[in-house]
Amino acid sequence: MTSLSFSRYRAEWFSGATAARRDILAGMVGTFALIPEVIAFSFVAGIDPEVGLFASFVIGIVIAFAGGRPAMISGAAGSVALVAAALVHAQGLQYLLVATMLAGLLQIAFGLAKLDVLMRFVSKSVRTGFVNALAILIFSAQVPQMVGVSWQAYAMIAGGLAIIYLMPRISNAIPSPLICIVVLTAIAMWVPMPLKTVGDLGRLPSTLPSFGLPDVPFTWDTLRIVAPYALAMAAVGLLESMMTASVVDELTETISSKARECTGLGLANIAAGAFGGIAGCGMIGQTVGNVRYGGRGRLSTLVAGVFLLVVMVPLRPWVAQVPVAALVAIMIMVSISTFSWGSLNDVVRHPKVSSVVMVATVVVTVVTHDLSLGVGVGVLLSGVFFAWKVGRLTDVATEHDVASDTRIYRVRGQIFFASADMFTENFDLRDTARVIRIDLTGAHLWDVTAVGALEDVVAKLRSNGRIVEVIGLNRASEMLVDRHAPGVADPIGG
């Protein structure tokens, strides 16, 4: 590590006492926001809550040191849990632990290969759709906790929201969600009410996680069973983590290392599997909450992991009494602040194709509850619309020089797989002119499909006895033609 990168890394840990205090308090808020979702996701995966909680603790510790995005909170997430559920149902927990460790190895390889550059293909419309869909999913996840409950629960949720939004007007010394948790817990303990508590969500861990290898035969058959699930878990985890990192980059106006985040997540998942936990990834709801309440450094990530273990084991009896209403109020606030409200106006103002991509990303994600699928659809639509738009910009103009009996085709635009057919359709392959000149000064050939289209046009014209000249190739296009169709640029007559 160079002195410059070491100084930057050190600053990411400690940039002053005030920043450290904010990181610690924001990390504590992130911990309480983790608990209900991790427990819920554990049930989705078909595992005990302590498996998800232990994983979140281990992942939080490792990612704080090895991750590429300070202030990002990672843990056992719902998207990974959905993939893991089928494996747990078919083979049991021990095979899930092997898949978790293998997913970590794949993520490390992804990061070392610098494949994080694939994020450049995710357009702003897709990112906006991702954020909006996530906000909707965060809110919808709270609905079950608000159905069939007592009026006291609604009153506590309303009181929690009042504390969260009004306290910052008085003081920002302590994050208002943390005050919300303390105040509502004290009220619930002082005045008995029919309220659901954290202890009612599932069995909380009573011991520390212990290191151990999965109890499975390490054979090719085991690898064959877990490999498809590991690949899916790795892909989903990477996508969600990198999308979360991009959101935090925008919120904090800083740049993070996506490749390092990939390798850090891989190390974290290997450690999680070794300590009996499920694979995880960046959790955008908790991360946004952490950032909104002052978390900026790696210390906030570390605190979120360490404090999770503290509240789960030594403080277990007290944490079990935290009313779910307090956590619901916090997550409602997170969903409101996460949603890009300005995008509602953008749907009307922006180009229709951009709006379609954003809305499609939201709809697919909300309907399937799968963030990776929503992003995949958004990226696919972005690519299709881009190819369609660029392909339509291709233009071929013709003119005939009677004196020399030369037909000149002047090509402008980008020639690639989406516009190659349009390019060839503009040529009269039975042209009677003695010389055919194809002027590519205003064009660029991008791929072998474009070269193949040019080669096909030239070959057919020459087979009909025409003299064909190809001129104006730029350097990059010329290299592509020389490599894949070396005879095209030669003025061979018929």
Coordinates of C-alpha atoms in Angstrom, one line a residue:
M1 CA 0.0 0.0 0.0
T2 CA 1.5 3.4 -1.0
S3 CA 1.8 6.2 1.4
L4 CA -1.0 8.1 -0.3
S5 CA -3.4 5.2 -0.3
F6 CA -2.5 4.4 3.4
S7 CA -3.2 8.0 4.3
R8 CA -6.6 7.8 2.6
Y9 CA -7.4 4.5 4.2
R10 CA -6.5 5.9 7.6
A11 CA -8.7 8.9 7.0
E12 CA -11.6 6.6 6.1
W13 CA -11.2 5.2 9.7
F14 CA -10.7 8.4 11.6
S15 CA -11.1 12.0 10.4
G16 CA -11.7 13.7 13.8
A17 CA -13.5 13.1 17.1
T18 CA -16.8 14.6 15.8
A19 CA -16.9 12.4 12.7
A20 CA -16.0 9.4 14.9
R21 CA -18.9 10.2 17.2
R22 CA -21.3 10.4 14.3
D23 CA -20.0 7.2 12.8
I24 CA -20.5 5.3 16.1
L25 CA -24.1 6.6 16.6
A26 CA -25.1 6.1 13.0
G27 CA -23.7 2.6 13.1
M28 CA -25.8 1.8 16.2
V29 CA -28.9 3.0 14.3
G30 CA -27.9 0.7 11.4
T31 CA -27.7 -2.2 13.8
F32 CA -31.2 -1.8 15.0
A33 CA -32.4 -1.5 11.4
L34 CA -30.6 -4.7 10.5
I35 CA -32.2 -6.9 13.2
P36 CA -35.8 -7.2 11.9
E37 CA -34.8 -7.6 8.2
V38 CA -32.1 -10.2 8.9
I39 CA -34.5 -12.2 11.0
A40 CA -37.2 -12.0 8.3
F41 CA -34.7 -12.9 5.6
S42 CA -33.5 -15.9 7.6
F43 CA -37.1 -17.3 7.6
V44 CA -37.2 -16.7 3.8
A45 CA -34.0 -18.8 3.5
G46 CA -35.4 -21.5 5.8
I47 CA -32.7 -21.1 8.5
D48 CA -32.7 -20.1 12.2
P49 CA -32.5 -16.3 12.8
E50 CA -29.1 -16.7 14.5
V51 CA -27.6 -18.0 11.3
G52 CA -28.5 -14.7 9.6
L53 CA -27.5 -12.6 12.6
F54 CA -24.1 -14.3 13.0
A55 CA -23.5 -13.8 9.2
S56 CA -24.3 -10.1 9.5
F57 CA -21.9 -9.7 12.4
V58 CA -19.0 -11.5 10.6
I59 CA -19.7 -9.8 7.3
G60 CA -19.9 -6.4 9.0
I61 CA -16.5 -6.8 10.7
V62 CA -14.7 -8.1 7.6
I63 CA -16.2 -5.6 5.2
A64 CA -15.3 -2.7 7.4
F65 CA -11.6 -3.5 6.9
A66 CA -11.6 -5.0 3.4
G67 CA -14.5 -3.3 1.6
G68 CA -14.1 -0.5 -1.0
R69 CA -17.0 1.7 0.1
P70 CA -16.8 3.3 3.6
A71 CA -20.1 3.7 5.5
M72 CA -21.7 0.8 3.7
I73 CA -23.5 -1.7 5.8
S74 CA -23.6 -5.3 4.6
G75 CA -25.3 -8.3 6.0
A76 CA -27.6 -11.2 5.2
A77 CA -29.9 -9.8 2.5
G78 CA -33.2 -10.9 1.1
S79 CA -32.0 -11.3 -2.5
V80 CA -29.4 -13.8 -1.5
A81 CA -31.8 -15.5 0.9
L82 CA -34.2 -16.2 -2.0
V83 CA -31.5 -18.0 -3.9
A84 CA -30.4 -19.9 -0.8
A85 CA -33.9 -21.1 0.1
A86 CA -34.0 -23.9 -2.6
L87 CA -30.6 -25.2 -1.6
V88 CA -31.5 -25.3 2.1
H89 CA -34.7 -27.1 1.4
A90 CA -33.1 -29.7 -0.8
Q91 CA -29.7 -30.3 1.0
G92 CA -29.8 -28.6 4.4
L93 CA -27.7 -25.9 6.1
Q94 CA -24.3 -27.4 5.8
Y95 CA -24.4 -27.4 2.0
L96 CA -25.5 -23.7 2.2
L97 CA -22.4 -23.0 4.2
V98 CA -20.2 -24.5 1.4
A99 CA -22.1 -22.5 -1.2
T100 CA -21.5 -19.4 0.8
M101 CA -17.8 -19.9 0.9
L102 CA -17.7 -20.8 -2.8
A103 CA -19.7 -17.7 -3.6
G104 CA -17.0 -15.7 -1.7
L105 CA -14.3 -17.2 -3.8
L106 CA -16.1 -16.3 -7.0
Q107 CA -16.6 -12.7 -5.8
I108 CA -12.9 -12.4 -5.0
A109 CA -12.1 -13.6 -8.5
F110 CA -14.6 -11.1 -10.0
G111 CA -12.9 -8.3 -8.1
L112 CA -9.4 -9.3 -9.0
A113 CA -10.3 -9.5 -12.6
K114 CA -11.7 -5.9 -12.4
L115 CA -15.0 -7.0 -13.8
D116 CA -16.7 -4.2 -11.8
V117 CA -16.4 -2.1 -15.0
L118 CA -19.6 -3.9 -16.1
M119 CA -21.3 -1.4 -13.8
R120 CA -20.7 1.2 -16.5
F121 CA -23.5 -0.4 -18.5
V122 CA -26.0 0.4 -15.8
S123 CA -27.6 3.7 -16.8
K124 CA -28.9 6.4 -14.6
S125 CA -32.5 5.5 -15.4
V126 CA -31.8 1.9 -14.1
R127 CA -30.1 3.3 -10.9
T128 CA -33.1 5.6 -10.3
G129 CA -35.5 2.7 -10.8
F130 CA -33.4 0.5 -8.5
V131 CA -33.5 3.1 -5.7
N132 CA -37.3 3.7 -6.1
A133 CA -38.1 0.0 -6.2
L134 CA -36.0 -0.5 -3.1
A135 CA -37.8 2.2 -1.3
I136 CA -41.2 0.6 -2.2
L137 CA -39.9 -2.8 -1.1
I138 CA -38.7 -1.4 2.2
F139 CA -42.1 0.1 2.9
S140 CA -44.0 -3.0 1.8
A141 CA -41.9 -5.1 4.1
Q142 CA -43.3 -3.1 7.0
V143 CA -46.9 -3.6 6.0
P144 CA -47.2 -7.1 7.6
Q145 CA -46.1 -5.5 10.9
M146 CA -49.0 -3.0 10.6
V147 CA -51.8 -5.4 9.7
G148 CA -54.0 -6.8 12.4
V149 CA -52.2 -5.0 15.3
S150 CA -53.6 -3.0 18.1
W151 CA -54.3 0.7 18.1
Q152 CA -51.4 1.1 20.5
A153 CA -49.0 -0.2 17.8
Y154 CA -50.2 2.5 15.4
A155 CA -49.8 5.1 18.1
M156 CA -46.3 3.9 18.8
I157 CA -45.4 4.0 15.0
A158 CA -46.8 7.5 14.8
G159 CA -44.9 8.6 17.9
G160 CA -41.7 7.1 16.5
L161 CA -42.1 9.0 13.2
A162 CA -42.7 12.2 15.2
I163 CA -39.5 11.7 17.2
I164 CA -37.5 10.8 14.1
Y165 CA -38.6 13.9 12.1
L166 CA -39.0 16.5 15.0
M167 CA -35.9 15.7 17.1
P168 CA -33.4 17.0 14.5
R169 CA -35.0 20.4 14.8
I170 CA -34.0 20.5 18.4
S171 CA -30.6 18.7 18.3
N172 CA -28.6 16.5 16.0
A173 CA -26.2 15.4 18.7
I174 CA -27.8 11.9 18.8
P175 CA -29.5 10.4 15.7
S176 CA -33.2 10.6 16.1
P177 CA -33.9 6.9 15.2
L178 CA -31.7 5.9 18.2
I179 CA -33.8 8.2 20.4
C180 CA -36.9 6.7 18.9
I181 CA -35.8 3.2 19.9
V182 CA -34.9 4.1 23.4
V183 CA -38.0 6.2 24.1
L184 CA -40.5 3.7 22.6
T185 CA -38.8 0.8 24.4
A186 CA -39.0 2.6 27.7
I187 CA -42.7 3.4 27.1
A188 CA -43.4 -0.2 26.2
M189 CA -41.6 -1.5 29.3
W190 CA -43.3 1.1 31.6
V191 CA -46.8 0.8 30.2
P192 CA -47.8 -2.8 29.3
M193 CA -49.4 -2.8 25.9
P194 CA -50.3 -5.5 23.3
L195 CA -47.2 -4.9 21.2
K196 CA -45.0 -7.2 19.2
T197 CA -41.4 -7.1 20.2
V198 CA -38.1 -8.2 18.6
G199 CA -38.1 -11.3 20.8
D200 CA -41.4 -12.3 19.1
L201 CA -39.7 -12.4 15.7
G202 CA -37.6 -15.5 16.3
R203 CA -35.0 -17.1 18.5
L204 CA -32.1 -14.7 19.2
P205 CA -28.5 -16.1 19.6
S206 CA -27.4 -16.8 23.1
T207 CA -23.8 -17.7 22.3
L208 CA -20.9 -16.3 20.2
P209 CA -20.4 -17.7 16.7
S210 CA -17.7 -20.4 16.5
F211 CA -15.3 -21.3 13.7
G212 CA -15.7 -24.6 11.9
L213 CA -15.8 -26.1 8.4
P214 CA -19.1 -27.3 7.0
D215 CA -19.9 -30.9 7.8
V216 CA -20.2 -32.2 4.2
P217 CA -18.0 -34.5 2.1
F218 CA -15.6 -32.4 0.1
T219 CA -16.1 -34.2 -3.2
W220 CA -16.9 -33.4 -6.8
D221 CA -20.5 -34.4 -6.2
T222 CA -20.8 -31.7 -3.4
L223 CA -19.2 -29.1 -5.8
R224 CA -21.7 -30.1 -8.5
I225 CA -24.6 -29.6 -6.1
V226 CA -23.6 -26.2 -4.7
A227 CA -21.9 -24.6 -7.7
P228 CA -25.1 -23.3 -9.4
Y229 CA -26.4 -21.8 -6.2
A230 CA -23.0 -20.3 -5.3
L231 CA -22.8 -18.7 -8.7
A232 CA -26.2 -17.2 -8.4
M233 CA -25.5 -16.0 -4.8
A234 CA -22.2 -14.5 -5.9
A235 CA -23.8 -12.6 -8.9
V236 CA -26.8 -11.3 -6.9
G237 CA -24.6 -10.2 -4.0
L238 CA -22.2 -8.4 -6.3
L239 CA -24.9 -6.6 -8.2
E240 CA -26.7 -5.4 -5.0
S241 CA -23.4 -4.4 -3.3
M242 CA -22.2 -2.4 -6.3
M243 CA -25.5 -0.8 -6.8
T244 CA -25.6 0.2 -3.1
A245 CA -22.0 1.5 -3.4
S246 CA -23.1 3.7 -6.4
V247 CA -26.0 5.1 -4.4
V248 CA -23.7 6.0 -1.5
D249 CA -21.2 7.5 -4.0
E250 CA -24.0 9.9 -5.1
L251 CA -25.2 10.7 -1.6
T252 CA -21.7 11.5 -0.3
E253 CA -20.3 12.9 -3.5
T254 CA -17.3 10.6 -3.2
I255 CA -15.8 7.8 -5.3
S256 CA -15.4 4.2 -4.1
S257 CA -13.4 1.2 -5.3
K258 CA -16.0 -1.2 -6.7
A259 CA -13.3 -3.8 -7.4
R260 CA -12.2 -3.7 -3.8
E261 CA -15.8 -3.9 -2.7
C262 CA -16.1 -7.1 -4.7
T263 CA -13.0 -8.8 -3.2
G264 CA -14.0 -7.5 0.3
L265 CA -17.4 -9.0 0.0
G266 CA -15.9 -12.3 -1.1
L267 CA -13.6 -12.4 1.9
A268 CA -16.6 -11.5 4.2
N269 CA -18.7 -14.3 2.8
I270 CA -15.9 -16.9 3.1
A271 CA -15.6 -15.8 6.8
A272 CA -19.4 -15.9 7.2
G273 CA -19.6 -19.5 5.9
A274 CA -16.7 -20.5 8.2
F275 CA -18.6 -19.2 11.2
G276 CA -21.9 -20.8 10.3
G277 CA -23.5 -17.9 8.5
I278 CA -25.3 -17.3 5.2
A279 CA -23.9 -15.2 2.4
G280 CA -24.7 -11.5 2.3
C281 CA -24.2 -8.3 0.5
G282 CA -24.7 -4.6 0.8
M283 CA -28.0 -3.6 2.4
I284 CA -29.1 -0.4 0.8
G285 CA -31.9 0.4 3.3
Q286 CA -29.6 0.2 6.3
T287 CA -26.7 1.8 4.4
V288 CA -28.9 4.8 3.4
G289 CA -30.0 5.1 7.0
N290 CA -26.4 5.1 8.2
V291 CA -25.4 7.8 5.7
R292 CA -28.5 9.9 6.4
Y293 CA -27.6 10.0 10.1
G294 CA -23.9 10.9 9.7
G295 CA -22.1 7.7 8.9
R296 CA -19.2 8.4 6.6
G297 CA -16.3 6.3 7.6
R298 CA -15.4 2.6 8.0
L299 CA -16.0 3.0 11.8
S300 CA -19.7 3.2 11.2
T301 CA -19.6 -0.1 9.3
L302 CA -17.5 -1.7 12.1
V303 CA -19.8 -0.5 14.8
A304 CA -22.9 -1.8 13.0
G305 CA -21.3 -5.3 13.0
V306 CA -19.8 -5.2 16.5
F307 CA -22.9 -3.6 18.1
L308 CA -25.1 -6.3 16.5
L309 CA -23.2 -8.9 18.5
V310 CA -23.3 -6.8 21.6
V311 CA -27.0 -6.3 21.5
M312 CA -27.7 -9.9 20.4
V313 CA -25.8 -11.7 23.2
P314 CA -25.0 -9.7 26.3
L315 CA -28.0 -7.3 25.9
R316 CA -30.3 -10.0 24.6
P317 CA -33.0 -9.7 27.3
W318 CA -33.3 -5.9 26.7
V319 CA -33.2 -6.1 22.9
A320 CA -35.9 -8.7 23.0
Q321 CA -38.2 -6.0 24.5
V322 CA -37.7 -3.4 21.8
P323 CA -41.1 -2.9 20.2
V324 CA -41.3 -3.7 16.5
A325 CA -43.2 -0.5 16.1
A326 CA -40.0 1.5 16.7
L327 CA -38.2 -0.4 13.9
V328 CA -41.1 0.0 11.6
A329 CA -41.0 3.8 12.1
I330 CA -37.3 3.8 11.3
M331 CA -37.7 1.8 8.1
I332 CA -40.7 3.9 7.0
M333 CA -38.4 7.0 7.3
V334 CA -35.7 5.2 5.4
S335 CA -38.1 4.3 2.6
I336 CA -39.3 7.9 2.3
S337 CA -35.8 9.3 2.2
T338 CA -34.6 6.6 -0.2
F339 CA -37.3 7.2 -2.9
S340 CA -36.2 9.7 -5.6
W341 CA -39.2 12.0 -5.5
G342 CA -37.8 14.2 -8.3
S343 CA -38.0 11.2 -10.6
L344 CA -41.8 11.6 -10.6
N345 CA -41.4 14.9 -12.5
D346 CA -38.6 13.4 -14.6
V347 CA -41.0 10.7 -16.0
V348 CA -42.7 13.5 -17.9
R349 CA -39.7 15.7 -18.7
H350 CA -37.1 13.0 -19.7
P351 CA -37.1 11.2 -23.0
K352 CA -39.8 8.4 -23.1
V353 CA -37.2 5.6 -23.5
S354 CA -35.5 6.7 -20.3
S355 CA -38.8 6.8 -18.4
V356 CA -39.7 3.4 -19.8
V357 CA -36.4 1.9 -18.5
M358 CA -36.9 3.5 -15.1
V359 CA -40.5 2.4 -14.7
A360 CA -39.8 -1.1 -16.0
T361 CA -37.0 -1.5 -13.5
V362 CA -39.4 -0.5 -10.7
V363 CA -42.2 -2.7 -11.8
V364 CA -40.2 -5.8 -12.4
T365 CA -38.4 -5.4 -9.0
V366 CA -41.5 -4.8 -7.0
V367 CA -43.5 -7.6 -8.7
T368 CA -40.7 -10.2 -8.3
H369 CA -39.2 -8.8 -5.1
D370 CA -35.9 -9.5 -6.9
L371 CA -33.6 -6.5 -7.2
S372 CA -31.2 -8.3 -9.5
L373 CA -33.9 -9.2 -12.0
G374 CA -35.2 -5.7 -12.1
V375 CA -31.8 -4.3 -12.8
G376 CA -31.2 -7.0 -15.4
V377 CA -34.4 -6.0 -17.2
G378 CA -33.5 -2.3 -17.0
V379 CA -30.0 -2.9 -18.4
L380 CA -31.4 -5.0 -21.2
L381 CA -34.0 -2.4 -22.2
S382 CA -31.3 0.3 -22.0
G383 CA -29.1 -1.7 -24.4
V384 CA -32.0 -2.3 -26.8
F385 CA -33.1 1.3 -26.9
F386 CA -29.5 2.5 -27.2
A387 CA -28.9 0.1 -30.1
W388 CA -32.1 1.2 -31.8
K389 CA -31.4 4.9 -31.4
V390 CA -27.8 4.7 -32.6
G391 CA -28.8 2.4 -35.5
R392 CA -31.3 5.0 -36.7
L393 CA -28.5 7.6 -36.9
T394 CA -26.8 5.7 -39.7
D395 CA -27.2 7.4 -43.1
V396 CA -26.1 6.5 -46.6
A397 CA -26.3 9.2 -49.3
T398 CA -25.5 8.5 -53.0
E399 CA -24.4 10.5 -56.0
H400 CA -23.4 9.6 -59.5
D401 CA -20.4 11.1 -61.4
V402 CA -21.4 10.8 -65.0
A403 CA -18.0 11.7 -66.5
S404 CA -16.2 8.8 -64.8
D405 CA -19.4 6.6 -64.4
T406 CA -18.8 6.4 -60.7
R407 CA -21.4 5.8 -58.0
I408 CA -20.4 7.3 -54.7
Y409 CA -22.0 6.0 -51.5
R410 CA -21.2 8.4 -48.6
V411 CA -21.8 6.6 -45.2
R412 CA -22.3 8.5 -42.0
G413 CA -22.9 7.1 -38.5
Q414 CA -22.0 4.1 -36.4
I415 CA -22.0 0.7 -38.0
F416 CA -22.3 -2.2 -35.6
F417 CA -24.5 -5.3 -35.1
A418 CA -27.7 -3.2 -34.7
S419 CA -27.2 -1.0 -37.8
A420 CA -25.4 -3.4 -40.1
D421 CA -28.6 -4.5 -41.9
M422 CA -29.7 -0.9 -42.4
F423 CA -26.2 -0.2 -43.9
T424 CA -26.5 -3.1 -46.4
E425 CA -30.1 -2.2 -47.4
N426 CA -28.9 1.2 -48.8
F427 CA -26.8 -0.4 -51.5
D428 CA -28.0 -1.4 -55.0
L429 CA -26.1 -4.6 -55.5
R430 CA -27.1 -4.6 -59.2
D431 CA -25.8 -1.0 -59.7
T432 CA -24.8 -0.5 -63.4
A433 CA -22.1 2.1 -62.7
R434 CA -18.6 1.1 -63.7
V435 CA -17.0 2.1 -60.4
I436 CA -18.6 1.9 -57.0
R437 CA -16.9 4.1 -54.3
I438 CA -17.9 3.6 -50.7
D439 CA -16.8 6.6 -48.7
L440 CA -16.6 5.8 -44.9
T441 CA -15.0 9.1 -43.9
G442 CA -18.0 9.9 -41.7
A443 CA -18.6 6.4 -40.4
H444 CA -17.0 4.1 -37.8
L445 CA -17.0 0.3 -37.9
W446 CA -17.4 -1.1 -34.3
D447 CA -17.5 -4.9 -34.6
V448 CA -17.1 -7.9 -36.8
T449 CA -20.8 -7.7 -37.8
A450 CA -20.1 -4.3 -39.3
V451 CA -17.0 -5.6 -41.1
G452 CA -18.9 -8.6 -42.3
A453 CA -21.7 -6.4 -43.7
L454 CA -19.1 -4.3 -45.6
E455 CA -17.3 -7.4 -46.9
D456 CA -20.6 -8.8 -48.1
V457 CA -21.6 -5.7 -50.0
V458 CA -18.2 -5.4 -51.6
A459 CA -18.1 -9.1 -52.6
K460 CA -21.5 -9.0 -54.2
L461 CA -20.8 -5.8 -56.2
R462 CA -17.5 -7.2 -57.4
S463 CA -19.1 -10.5 -58.4
N464 CA -21.4 -8.4 -60.6
G465 CA -18.4 -6.9 -62.5
R466 CA -18.1 -3.6 -60.6
I467 CA -14.9 -1.9 -59.6
V468 CA -15.3 -1.3 -55.9
E469 CA -13.2 1.3 -53.9
V470 CA -13.5 1.6 -50.1
I471 CA -12.1 4.9 -48.9
G472 CA -12.1 7.1 -45.7
L473 CA -11.6 4.3 -43.1
N474 CA -10.4 5.8 -39.8
R475 CA -7.5 4.1 -38.1
A476 CA -9.6 1.9 -35.7
S477 CA -11.9 0.8 -38.5
E478 CA -9.0 0.1 -40.9
M479 CA -7.3 -2.1 -38.3
L480 CA -10.6 -4.0 -37.8
V481 CA -11.0 -4.5 -41.6
D482 CA -7.4 -5.5 -42.1
R483 CA -7.8 -8.2 -39.4
H484 CA -11.1 -9.7 -40.4
A485 CA -11.5 -8.8 -44.1
P486 CA -8.1 -7.9 -45.6
G487 CA -9.2 -7.8 -49.2
V488 CA -12.1 -5.4 -48.8
A489 CA -10.1 -2.1 -49.2
D490 CA -8.3 -3.3 -52.3
P491 CA -9.8 -1.6 -55.5
I492 CA -10.3 -4.8 -57.5
G493 CA -12.3 -4.6 -60.7
G494 CA -14.7 -7.0 -62.2

